[in-house]
Amino acid sequence: MRITLIPALLLALIFFLIPVFIMFYQGLFDPEFTTQHFDRFWNRGAYLRIFINSVKISAITGLLCVLIGYPTAYFIVRRPPSVRPILLFLVLVPMWMSVLVRTYAWMVLLGREGLINMALVYVGILDEPIKMMYTSGAVYVAMVQILLPVAVITCYGTMADIDQSLLSAARVMGAKPFAAFRRVFLPLSLEGAVTGFLIVFVLSMGFFIVPALVGGPKDTMVANIIAVQVAKANWGFAASVALILLVFTLIAMTLIRVVSKRLIYSAREETS
Amino acid sequence: MKSLRNSPGSVLMTLFFILTILFLFFPIMVILPMSFSAGETLQFPPKSWGLRWYREYFNDDLWRASTFRSLRIALMASILSTAAGTLAAVGLDRTRKSLVPVFTGLFLAPAIIPNVIIALGVFIMAVWTGLTSSEPLLVMVHAMLGLPFVLLIVGAALRQQDPSLENAARVFGAGPVQAFVTATLPPLTPAIISSLIFAFFISFDELIFALFVMGGKVTLPVRIWSDLQHFINPTIASVSTIFIIATTLAMTTAEILRRRSANRNA
């Protein structure tokens, strides 16, 4: 090990690893070992419901991001190499925009007197403005817009590694365009799509700005419980919820990894 | 390939791509004209134009204080993060292969693990040590959050670099530090500047740690957050516009730097 690693190691140790351990302690000891915080989580239906709801919102967000992100990445990777960085840049700039600012933009757009309602009434699709803010739909639109670039770059990462001439080869051998895509490109790029879903899913599980600002009471997510409990100084309970979230994210990450590997390998054998 | 590009399928794909980009940019771009409204509320397009909401922002002591606090914290955090991350990237390049995944895993984890979890731990730690409302604490936390990005950017630049440069410097009698500073560091400059930019924005936009740890010392994101919970304050449109323009300029600079360094190494 090199001494130059020390400053970064200290930062990661003191401000990441130790805090996570402190949270374990806070969730499990009060001051003696106790499972009371976890009992509270499991026994009050409301918390469990919020957790399951977060899993649902995150899974749907992940799916939507991959469904839009995969074709977007495919479009970019099929362009000449000189054009690709410019198109990727167009996707990356919004990714670095403040999440708060982007959520605010949706608040402005989706309001009863917001631009979208006004436009729909003006065009005649709506007779009068409808409620868009504080709905699940608003949460999905904002979350997909915020996380879509992540799905695009993950899909693009694996696609860029695929030898593009494989597709042309399949065409030369007589495969129709879509068949060439399905039999050759899709199996090879599936890993990026699954990883993209996984990353968006895990990132969504930690979201709290969007559900708090554009969602209704039904759209509360796990991170919102943690923030509220911290404000109420219920650290033990907040820590136990955070622990459940941590364990869940870690399990979800390993599980989907294993499943995706098997899926990808079986698909590859089928092609070969 | 030509025939592929003009097929109806590819026209659809192009349309799909344009729609996706519009979806990504549209909400951001709508804010810009709205912030120049002279009216009481936000309108699109504004009925009358003016800098009213910018004056509101710049003349308010509390907005100014939180902006300067965030700028200060982001500046220090990005320098600290880039320094520690660059040194770590160089160190990882020369660490035993079996250990590298352990370290990279540790450094990259905060980019994936929900920040609210780490923030809660940091908050409890701050209470135990009496370091709540401490700017230096937030600076170091933000530096930790920037590490994954610095490591990826500088690491990528390092892998393209010829290690024999530093060896040559050593052969000609330079000490390890001198060899590093004169041979390894200069070609990394574009990557280091990009890292500074990215780490700066990670900190400048960070809400949850600041919300938990900083108490009454409100940062700019905390101020925006607490305003948004009550009402749609048009002042936020002007703050957002400044955010948007700054991010776009900074990202463009980072992209140009990245391309320049890629061309040099090619």
Coordinates of C-alpha atoms in Angstrom, one line a residue:
Chain A
M1 CA 0.0 0.0 0.0
R2 CA 1.2 3.5 -0.8
I3 CA 1.2 6.3 1.7
T4 CA -0.5 8.5 -0.9
L5 CA -3.7 6.5 -0.2
I6 CA -3.8 7.8 3.4
P7 CA -5.7 11.1 3.0
A8 CA -8.5 9.5 1.0
L9 CA -8.6 6.5 3.3
L10 CA -9.0 8.8 6.3
L11 CA -11.8 10.7 4.6
A12 CA -13.6 7.4 3.7
L13 CA -13.0 5.9 7.2
I14 CA -14.0 8.9 9.4
F15 CA -16.9 10.2 7.3
F16 CA -18.3 7.1 5.8
L17 CA -17.4 3.8 7.5
I18 CA -17.4 5.0 11.1
P19 CA -20.8 6.9 10.7
V20 CA -22.3 3.7 9.2
F21 CA -21.1 1.7 12.2
I22 CA -22.4 4.4 14.6
M23 CA -25.8 4.0 12.9
F24 CA -25.7 0.2 13.5
Y25 CA -25.0 0.9 17.2
Q26 CA -27.7 3.6 17.5
G27 CA -30.3 1.3 15.9
L28 CA -29.5 -1.7 18.0
F29 CA -28.5 -0.3 21.4
D30 CA -30.4 2.0 23.7
P31 CA -28.3 1.7 25.8
E32 CA -28.6 -2.1 26.2
F33 CA -29.1 -4.3 23.1
T34 CA -32.7 -3.9 22.0
T35 CA -34.9 -4.7 18.9
Q36 CA -37.6 -2.2 20.0
H37 CA -37.0 0.2 17.1
F38 CA -37.2 -2.7 14.6
D39 CA -40.4 -4.0 16.3
R40 CA -41.9 -0.5 15.9
F41 CA -41.1 -0.6 12.2
W42 CA -42.6 -4.0 11.6
N43 CA -45.6 -3.7 13.9
R44 CA -46.9 -0.3 12.7
G45 CA -48.4 -1.0 9.3
A46 CA -47.7 2.6 8.1
Y47 CA -43.9 2.3 8.0
L48 CA -43.9 -1.0 6.2
R49 CA -46.4 0.3 3.7
I50 CA -44.1 3.3 3.0
F51 CA -41.2 0.9 2.6
I52 CA -43.0 -1.3 0.1
N53 CA -44.3 1.8 -1.7
S54 CA -40.7 3.0 -2.0
V55 CA -39.7 -0.3 -3.6
K56 CA -42.6 0.0 -6.0
I57 CA -41.8 3.6 -7.0
S58 CA -38.0 2.8 -7.4
A59 CA -38.7 -0.3 -9.5
I60 CA -41.1 1.5 -11.8
T61 CA -38.6 4.5 -12.1
G62 CA -35.8 2.0 -12.9
L63 CA -37.9 0.3 -15.5
L64 CA -39.0 3.5 -17.2
C65 CA -35.4 4.9 -17.2
V66 CA -34.1 1.7 -18.9
L67 CA -37.0 1.6 -21.4
I68 CA -36.2 5.2 -22.4
G69 CA -32.5 5.1 -21.8
Y70 CA -31.6 2.0 -23.7
P71 CA -32.9 3.2 -27.1
T72 CA -31.3 6.6 -26.4
A73 CA -27.9 5.0 -25.8
Y74 CA -28.4 2.7 -28.8
F75 CA -29.1 5.8 -31.0
I76 CA -25.9 7.4 -29.7
V77 CA -23.7 4.4 -30.2
R78 CA -24.8 3.9 -33.8
R79 CA -23.6 7.5 -34.7
P80 CA -20.1 8.1 -36.1
P81 CA -17.5 8.2 -33.4
S82 CA -16.9 12.0 -33.9
V83 CA -20.6 12.8 -33.2
R84 CA -21.0 10.5 -30.1
P85 CA -19.3 12.7 -27.5
I86 CA -21.5 15.6 -28.4
L87 CA -24.7 13.6 -28.1
L88 CA -23.4 12.1 -24.8
F89 CA -22.6 15.6 -23.6
L90 CA -26.3 16.6 -24.2
V91 CA -27.4 13.8 -21.9
L92 CA -24.7 14.5 -19.2
V93 CA -25.3 18.3 -18.8
P94 CA -28.8 17.8 -17.3
M95 CA -27.4 15.1 -15.0
W96 CA -25.2 17.6 -13.3
M97 CA -28.0 20.1 -12.8
S98 CA -29.0 20.5 -9.2
V99 CA -31.7 18.0 -8.2
L100 CA -33.4 20.8 -6.2
V101 CA -33.5 23.1 -9.2
R102 CA -34.9 20.4 -11.4
T103 CA -37.6 19.5 -8.8
Y104 CA -38.5 23.1 -8.5
A105 CA -38.8 23.3 -12.3
W106 CA -41.4 20.5 -12.2
M107 CA -43.3 22.2 -9.4
V108 CA -43.6 25.3 -11.6
L109 CA -44.5 23.3 -14.7
L110 CA -47.1 20.9 -13.1
G111 CA -49.0 23.4 -11.0
R112 CA -52.6 24.1 -11.5
E113 CA -51.6 27.4 -13.3
G114 CA -48.5 25.8 -14.6
L115 CA -47.3 25.8 -18.2
I116 CA -48.4 22.2 -18.9
N117 CA -52.0 22.7 -17.7
M118 CA -52.2 26.1 -19.5
A119 CA -50.9 24.6 -22.8
L120 CA -53.3 21.6 -22.6
V121 CA -56.3 23.9 -22.0
Y122 CA -55.2 26.3 -24.7
V123 CA -54.9 23.4 -27.3
G124 CA -58.2 22.1 -26.1
I125 CA -57.2 18.7 -24.8
L126 CA -58.4 19.8 -21.3
D127 CA -61.5 21.8 -20.5
E128 CA -60.0 23.1 -17.3
P129 CA -56.7 22.6 -15.5
I130 CA -56.4 19.3 -13.7
K131 CA -54.4 18.4 -10.5
M132 CA -50.9 17.3 -11.5
M133 CA -48.8 18.4 -8.5
Y134 CA -48.9 16.2 -5.4
T135 CA -49.7 13.1 -7.3
S136 CA -47.7 9.8 -8.0
G137 CA -47.6 10.8 -11.6
A138 CA -45.6 13.9 -10.8
V139 CA -43.2 11.9 -8.7
Y140 CA -42.5 9.5 -11.6
V141 CA -42.1 12.2 -14.2
A142 CA -39.6 14.1 -12.0
M143 CA -37.7 11.0 -10.9
V144 CA -37.4 9.7 -14.4
Q145 CA -36.2 13.0 -15.7
I146 CA -33.6 13.2 -12.9
L147 CA -32.3 9.6 -13.2
L148 CA -32.6 9.0 -16.9
P149 CA -29.0 10.2 -17.7
V150 CA -27.7 7.6 -15.3
A151 CA -29.5 4.8 -17.2
V152 CA -28.3 6.2 -20.6
I153 CA -24.6 6.3 -19.6
T154 CA -24.7 2.8 -18.1
C155 CA -26.4 1.3 -21.2
Y156 CA -24.0 3.3 -23.4
G157 CA -21.0 1.9 -21.4
T158 CA -21.6 -1.7 -22.4
M159 CA -22.8 -0.9 -25.9
A160 CA -19.6 1.0 -26.7
D161 CA -17.6 -2.1 -26.0
I162 CA -19.5 -4.2 -28.5
D163 CA -17.9 -4.5 -31.9
Q164 CA -20.3 -2.6 -34.1
S165 CA -19.2 -4.6 -37.1
L166 CA -21.0 -7.6 -35.6
L167 CA -24.3 -6.1 -36.5
S168 CA -23.1 -5.4 -40.1
A169 CA -21.8 -9.0 -40.2
A170 CA -25.2 -10.3 -39.2
R171 CA -26.8 -8.2 -41.9
V172 CA -24.4 -9.5 -44.5
M173 CA -25.3 -13.0 -43.5
G174 CA -28.9 -12.3 -44.3
A175 CA -30.4 -11.3 -41.0
K176 CA -33.2 -8.6 -41.1
P177 CA -32.3 -5.4 -39.2
F178 CA -34.4 -6.2 -36.2
A179 CA -33.3 -9.9 -36.1
A180 CA -29.7 -8.8 -36.2
F181 CA -30.3 -6.4 -33.3
R182 CA -32.2 -9.0 -31.3
R183 CA -29.9 -12.0 -31.8
V184 CA -26.6 -10.1 -31.7
F185 CA -26.8 -6.7 -30.1
L186 CA -29.4 -7.2 -27.4
P187 CA -27.8 -10.2 -25.6
L188 CA -24.5 -8.5 -25.5
S189 CA -25.9 -5.2 -24.2
L190 CA -28.3 -6.7 -21.8
E191 CA -25.8 -6.4 -19.0
G192 CA -25.7 -2.6 -19.3
A193 CA -29.5 -2.5 -19.2
V194 CA -29.7 -4.6 -16.1
T195 CA -27.0 -2.7 -14.4
G196 CA -28.7 0.6 -15.4
F197 CA -31.9 -0.6 -13.8
L198 CA -30.1 -1.7 -10.7
I199 CA -28.3 1.6 -10.2
V200 CA -31.4 3.7 -10.8
F201 CA -33.4 1.5 -8.5
V202 CA -30.8 1.9 -5.7
L203 CA -30.5 5.6 -6.2
S204 CA -34.3 6.0 -6.2
M205 CA -34.5 4.2 -2.9
G206 CA -32.6 7.1 -1.3
F207 CA -34.7 9.9 -2.9
F208 CA -36.4 12.3 -0.6
I209 CA -36.5 15.7 -2.3
V210 CA -38.8 14.7 -5.1
P211 CA -41.4 12.8 -3.1
A212 CA -41.4 15.5 -0.4
L213 CA -41.9 18.4 -2.9
V214 CA -44.0 17.1 -5.8
G215 CA -45.6 14.0 -4.3
G216 CA -48.7 13.7 -2.1
P217 CA -48.9 12.1 1.3
K218 CA -49.3 8.7 -0.3
D219 CA -46.0 9.1 -2.1
T220 CA -43.8 9.3 1.0
M221 CA -40.6 7.3 0.7
V222 CA -38.2 5.7 3.2
A223 CA -35.7 8.5 3.2
N224 CA -38.6 10.9 4.1
I225 CA -39.3 8.8 7.3
I226 CA -35.6 9.1 8.2
A227 CA -35.6 12.8 7.7
V228 CA -38.8 13.3 9.7
Q229 CA -37.6 11.1 12.6
V230 CA -34.3 13.0 12.7
A231 CA -36.2 16.2 13.0
K232 CA -38.2 14.7 15.9
A233 CA -34.9 13.6 17.5
N234 CA -35.9 9.9 17.3
W235 CA -32.4 8.8 16.4
G236 CA -32.8 5.2 17.4
F237 CA -35.8 4.7 15.2
A238 CA -34.3 6.7 12.3
A239 CA -31.2 4.6 12.6
S240 CA -33.2 1.3 12.5
V241 CA -35.0 2.5 9.3
A242 CA -31.7 3.5 7.8
L243 CA -30.3 0.1 8.6
I244 CA -33.2 -1.7 7.0
L245 CA -32.7 0.5 3.9
L246 CA -28.9 -0.2 3.9
V247 CA -29.4 -4.0 4.2
F248 CA -32.1 -3.9 1.6
T249 CA -30.0 -2.0 -0.9
L250 CA -27.0 -4.3 -0.4
I251 CA -29.2 -7.4 -0.9
A252 CA -30.9 -6.0 -3.9
M253 CA -27.6 -5.2 -5.5
T254 CA -26.1 -8.7 -5.0
L255 CA -29.4 -10.4 -5.9
I256 CA -29.9 -8.6 -9.2
R257 CA -26.2 -9.1 -10.0
V258 CA -26.5 -12.8 -9.7
V259 CA -29.8 -13.0 -11.6
S260 CA -28.5 -10.7 -14.3
K261 CA -25.3 -12.8 -14.7
R262 CA -27.3 -16.0 -15.2
L263 CA -29.7 -14.2 -17.6
I264 CA -26.8 -12.7 -19.7
Y265 CA -24.8 -15.9 -19.9
S266 CA -27.8 -18.1 -20.9
A267 CA -28.6 -15.5 -23.6
R268 CA -25.1 -15.5 -24.8
E269 CA -25.0 -19.3 -25.2
E270 CA -28.2 -19.1 -27.1
T271 CA -26.7 -16.7 -29.6
S272 CA -23.4 -18.7 -30.0
Chain B
M1 CA -24.8 1.6 -43.2
K2 CA -26.2 4.4 -45.4
S3 CA -29.3 2.5 -46.2
L4 CA -29.8 1.8 -42.5
R5 CA -29.7 5.5 -41.6
N6 CA -32.4 6.5 -44.0
S7 CA -34.8 3.7 -43.1
P8 CA -38.1 4.6 -41.5
G9 CA -36.9 2.9 -38.3
S10 CA -34.0 5.3 -38.0
V11 CA -36.2 8.3 -38.6
L12 CA -38.3 7.2 -35.6
M13 CA -35.1 6.6 -33.6
T14 CA -33.9 10.2 -34.3
L15 CA -37.3 11.5 -33.3
F16 CA -37.2 9.5 -30.1
F17 CA -33.7 10.8 -29.3
I18 CA -34.8 14.4 -29.9
L19 CA -37.8 13.9 -27.7
T20 CA -35.7 12.4 -24.9
I21 CA -33.2 15.4 -25.0
L22 CA -36.2 17.8 -24.9
F23 CA -37.6 16.0 -21.9
L24 CA -34.2 16.4 -20.2
F25 CA -33.8 20.1 -21.0
F26 CA -37.3 21.4 -21.3
P27 CA -38.1 21.9 -17.5
I28 CA -34.7 23.5 -17.0
M29 CA -35.0 25.9 -19.9
V30 CA -38.5 27.0 -18.9
I31 CA -37.1 28.5 -15.7
L32 CA -34.8 30.9 -17.5
P33 CA -37.3 33.3 -19.1
M34 CA -39.6 33.0 -16.1
S35 CA -36.9 34.3 -13.8
F36 CA -36.9 37.6 -15.7
S37 CA -40.5 38.3 -14.9
A38 CA -41.4 41.7 -13.3
G39 CA -44.7 40.4 -12.0
E40 CA -45.8 39.2 -8.6
T41 CA -46.0 35.5 -9.6
L42 CA -44.2 33.3 -12.1
Q43 CA -45.6 33.4 -15.6
F44 CA -44.6 31.9 -18.9
P45 CA -44.0 33.9 -20.9
P46 CA -43.7 36.8 -18.5
K47 CA -46.1 39.7 -19.2
S48 CA -43.5 42.2 -18.2
W49 CA -39.8 41.8 -18.0
G50 CA -37.4 42.9 -15.3
L51 CA -34.7 42.0 -12.9
R52 CA -36.9 42.3 -9.9
W53 CA -36.3 38.8 -8.6
Y54 CA -32.6 39.0 -9.0
R55 CA -32.6 42.2 -7.0
E56 CA -34.7 40.4 -4.4
Y57 CA -32.0 37.7 -4.2
F58 CA -28.9 39.9 -4.2
N59 CA -30.3 42.4 -1.8
D60 CA -31.4 39.9 0.8
D61 CA -28.8 39.4 3.5
L62 CA -29.9 35.9 4.3
W63 CA -29.8 34.7 0.7
R64 CA -26.4 36.2 0.3
A65 CA -25.1 34.7 3.5
S66 CA -26.2 31.2 2.6
T67 CA -24.8 31.6 -0.9
F68 CA -21.4 32.7 0.4
R69 CA -21.4 29.8 2.9
S70 CA -22.1 27.3 0.2
L71 CA -19.5 28.8 -2.1
R72 CA -16.9 28.7 0.7
I73 CA -17.7 25.1 1.6
A74 CA -17.8 23.9 -2.0
L75 CA -14.5 25.6 -2.8
M76 CA -12.6 24.0 0.2
A77 CA -14.3 20.6 -0.3
S78 CA -13.4 20.5 -4.0
I79 CA -9.8 21.3 -3.3
L80 CA -9.6 18.7 -0.5
S81 CA -11.4 16.1 -2.4
T82 CA -9.3 16.6 -5.6
A83 CA -6.1 16.5 -3.6
A84 CA -6.9 13.4 -1.7
G85 CA -8.5 11.7 -4.7
T86 CA -5.6 12.4 -7.0
L87 CA -3.1 11.1 -4.5
A88 CA -5.3 8.0 -4.0
A89 CA -5.6 7.4 -7.8
V90 CA -1.8 7.5 -8.1
G91 CA -1.5 5.2 -5.0
L92 CA -4.0 2.7 -6.4
D93 CA -2.0 2.6 -9.6
R94 CA 0.8 1.2 -7.7
T95 CA -0.9 -1.0 -5.1
R96 CA -0.9 -4.8 -5.2
K97 CA -3.6 -6.0 -7.6
S98 CA -5.4 -8.0 -5.0
L99 CA -6.0 -5.0 -2.8
V100 CA -7.2 -2.6 -5.5
P101 CA -10.9 -3.8 -5.5
V102 CA -11.1 -3.4 -1.7
F103 CA -10.0 0.2 -1.9
T104 CA -12.0 1.2 -5.0
G105 CA -15.0 -0.4 -3.4
L106 CA -14.6 1.7 -0.3
F107 CA -14.0 4.9 -2.2
L108 CA -16.8 4.4 -4.7
A109 CA -19.5 3.1 -2.3
P110 CA -20.7 6.6 -1.2
A111 CA -21.8 7.3 -4.8
I112 CA -24.3 4.4 -4.7
I113 CA -25.3 4.0 -1.0
P114 CA -28.3 6.3 -0.2
N115 CA -26.7 9.4 1.2
V116 CA -29.5 9.8 3.9
I117 CA -28.0 6.7 5.6
I118 CA -24.5 8.1 5.8
A119 CA -25.9 11.5 6.7
L120 CA -27.7 10.1 9.7
G121 CA -24.5 8.4 10.9
V122 CA -22.5 11.7 10.4
F123 CA -25.2 13.6 12.3
I124 CA -25.1 11.3 15.3
M125 CA -21.3 11.4 15.2
A126 CA -21.4 15.3 15.1
V127 CA -23.7 15.4 18.1
W128 CA -21.5 13.0 20.1
T129 CA -18.4 15.1 19.4
G130 CA -20.1 18.4 19.7
L131 CA -19.3 19.3 16.1
T132 CA -22.8 20.3 14.9
S133 CA -23.0 23.5 12.9
S134 CA -19.4 23.1 12.0
E135 CA -18.4 24.2 8.5
P136 CA -15.1 22.3 8.6
L137 CA -17.0 19.1 9.3
L138 CA -19.3 19.7 6.3
V139 CA -16.3 20.5 4.1
M140 CA -14.7 17.1 4.9
V141 CA -18.0 15.2 4.5
H142 CA -18.4 16.9 1.0
A143 CA -14.8 16.0 0.2
M144 CA -15.6 12.4 1.0
L145 CA -18.7 12.6 -1.3
G146 CA -16.5 13.9 -4.2
L147 CA -13.9 11.2 -3.9
P148 CA -15.6 8.6 -6.2
F149 CA -15.8 11.2 -9.1
V150 CA -12.2 12.5 -8.6
L151 CA -11.0 8.9 -8.5
L152 CA -12.8 7.9 -11.7
I153 CA -11.7 11.0 -13.7
V154 CA -8.0 11.1 -12.5
G155 CA -7.8 7.3 -12.6
A156 CA -8.9 7.2 -16.2
A157 CA -6.4 9.9 -17.2
L158 CA -3.7 8.1 -15.3
R159 CA -4.3 4.8 -17.1
Q160 CA -3.7 6.5 -20.4
Q161 CA -0.4 7.9 -19.2
D162 CA 3.1 6.4 -19.8
P163 CA 4.5 5.3 -16.4
S164 CA 8.1 5.4 -17.9
L165 CA 8.0 9.2 -17.6
E166 CA 8.2 9.1 -13.8
N167 CA 10.7 6.2 -13.9
A168 CA 12.9 8.3 -16.3
A169 CA 12.7 11.2 -13.9
R170 CA 13.8 8.9 -11.0
V171 CA 16.7 7.5 -13.1
F172 CA 17.9 11.1 -13.7
G173 CA 18.1 11.5 -10.0
A174 CA 14.8 13.1 -9.0
G175 CA 13.5 12.1 -5.6
P176 CA 10.1 10.4 -5.4
V177 CA 8.2 13.7 -4.6
Q178 CA 10.1 15.6 -7.3
A179 CA 9.5 12.9 -9.9
F180 CA 5.8 13.0 -9.0
V181 CA 5.5 16.8 -9.2
T182 CA 7.6 17.2 -12.4
A183 CA 6.8 14.1 -14.4
T184 CA 3.5 12.6 -13.3
L185 CA 1.4 15.6 -12.3
P186 CA 1.6 18.0 -15.3
P187 CA -0.1 15.7 -17.8
L188 CA -2.9 15.2 -15.3
T189 CA -3.7 18.9 -15.1
P190 CA -6.9 18.7 -17.3
A191 CA -8.2 15.8 -15.3
I192 CA -7.5 17.6 -12.0
I193 CA -9.3 20.7 -13.1
S194 CA -12.3 18.6 -14.2
S195 CA -12.3 16.9 -10.9
L196 CA -12.3 20.3 -9.1
I197 CA -15.3 21.3 -11.1
F198 CA -17.3 18.1 -10.5
A199 CA -16.4 18.0 -6.8
F200 CA -17.4 21.6 -6.5
F201 CA -20.9 20.9 -7.8
I202 CA -21.3 17.8 -5.7
S203 CA -20.8 20.0 -2.6
F204 CA -22.6 23.1 -3.8
D205 CA -25.8 21.2 -4.5
E206 CA -25.7 18.8 -1.5
L207 CA -28.7 19.0 0.7
I208 CA -29.2 16.1 3.2
F209 CA -25.9 16.3 5.1
A210 CA -26.2 20.1 5.4
L211 CA -29.8 19.8 6.6
F212 CA -28.9 17.3 9.3
V213 CA -25.5 18.7 10.5
M214 CA -25.5 22.5 10.0
G215 CA -28.3 23.5 12.3
G216 CA -28.9 27.3 12.0
K217 CA -26.0 27.8 9.6
V218 CA -28.1 27.5 6.5
T219 CA -26.4 26.6 3.2
L220 CA -27.9 27.6 -0.2
P221 CA -29.6 24.2 -0.9
V222 CA -31.0 24.2 2.7
R223 CA -32.4 27.7 2.1
I224 CA -34.0 26.7 -1.2
W225 CA -35.4 23.5 0.3
S226 CA -37.0 25.2 3.3
D227 CA -38.5 27.9 1.0
L228 CA -39.9 25.3 -1.4
Q229 CA -41.8 23.5 1.3
H230 CA -44.0 26.5 1.9
F231 CA -44.6 28.2 -1.4
I232 CA -43.3 28.8 -4.8
N233 CA -41.1 31.8 -4.2
P234 CA -40.2 33.5 -7.5
T235 CA -36.8 34.4 -6.0
I236 CA -35.9 30.8 -6.4
A237 CA -36.4 31.1 -10.2
S238 CA -33.6 33.7 -10.2
V239 CA -31.3 31.5 -8.0
S240 CA -32.1 28.5 -10.2
T241 CA -31.1 30.4 -13.3
I242 CA -27.8 31.3 -11.8
F243 CA -27.3 27.6 -10.9
I244 CA -28.3 26.5 -14.4
I245 CA -25.9 28.9 -16.2
A246 CA -23.0 28.2 -13.8
T247 CA -23.5 24.4 -14.2
T248 CA -23.7 24.6 -18.0
L249 CA -20.5 26.8 -18.3
A250 CA -18.6 24.5 -15.9
M251 CA -19.7 21.3 -17.6
T252 CA -18.7 22.7 -21.0
T253 CA -15.3 23.6 -19.6
A254 CA -14.8 20.2 -18.1
E255 CA -15.8 18.6 -21.4
I256 CA -13.4 20.7 -23.4
L257 CA -10.6 19.8 -21.0
R258 CA -11.5 16.1 -21.1
R259 CA -11.3 16.2 -24.9
R260 CA -8.1 18.1 -25.0
S261 CA -6.4 15.6 -22.7
A262 CA -7.8 12.7 -24.7
N263 CA -6.4 14.2 -27.9
R264 CA -3.0 14.7 -26.3
N265 CA -2.8 11.1 -25.3
A266 CA -4.0 9.8 -28.5

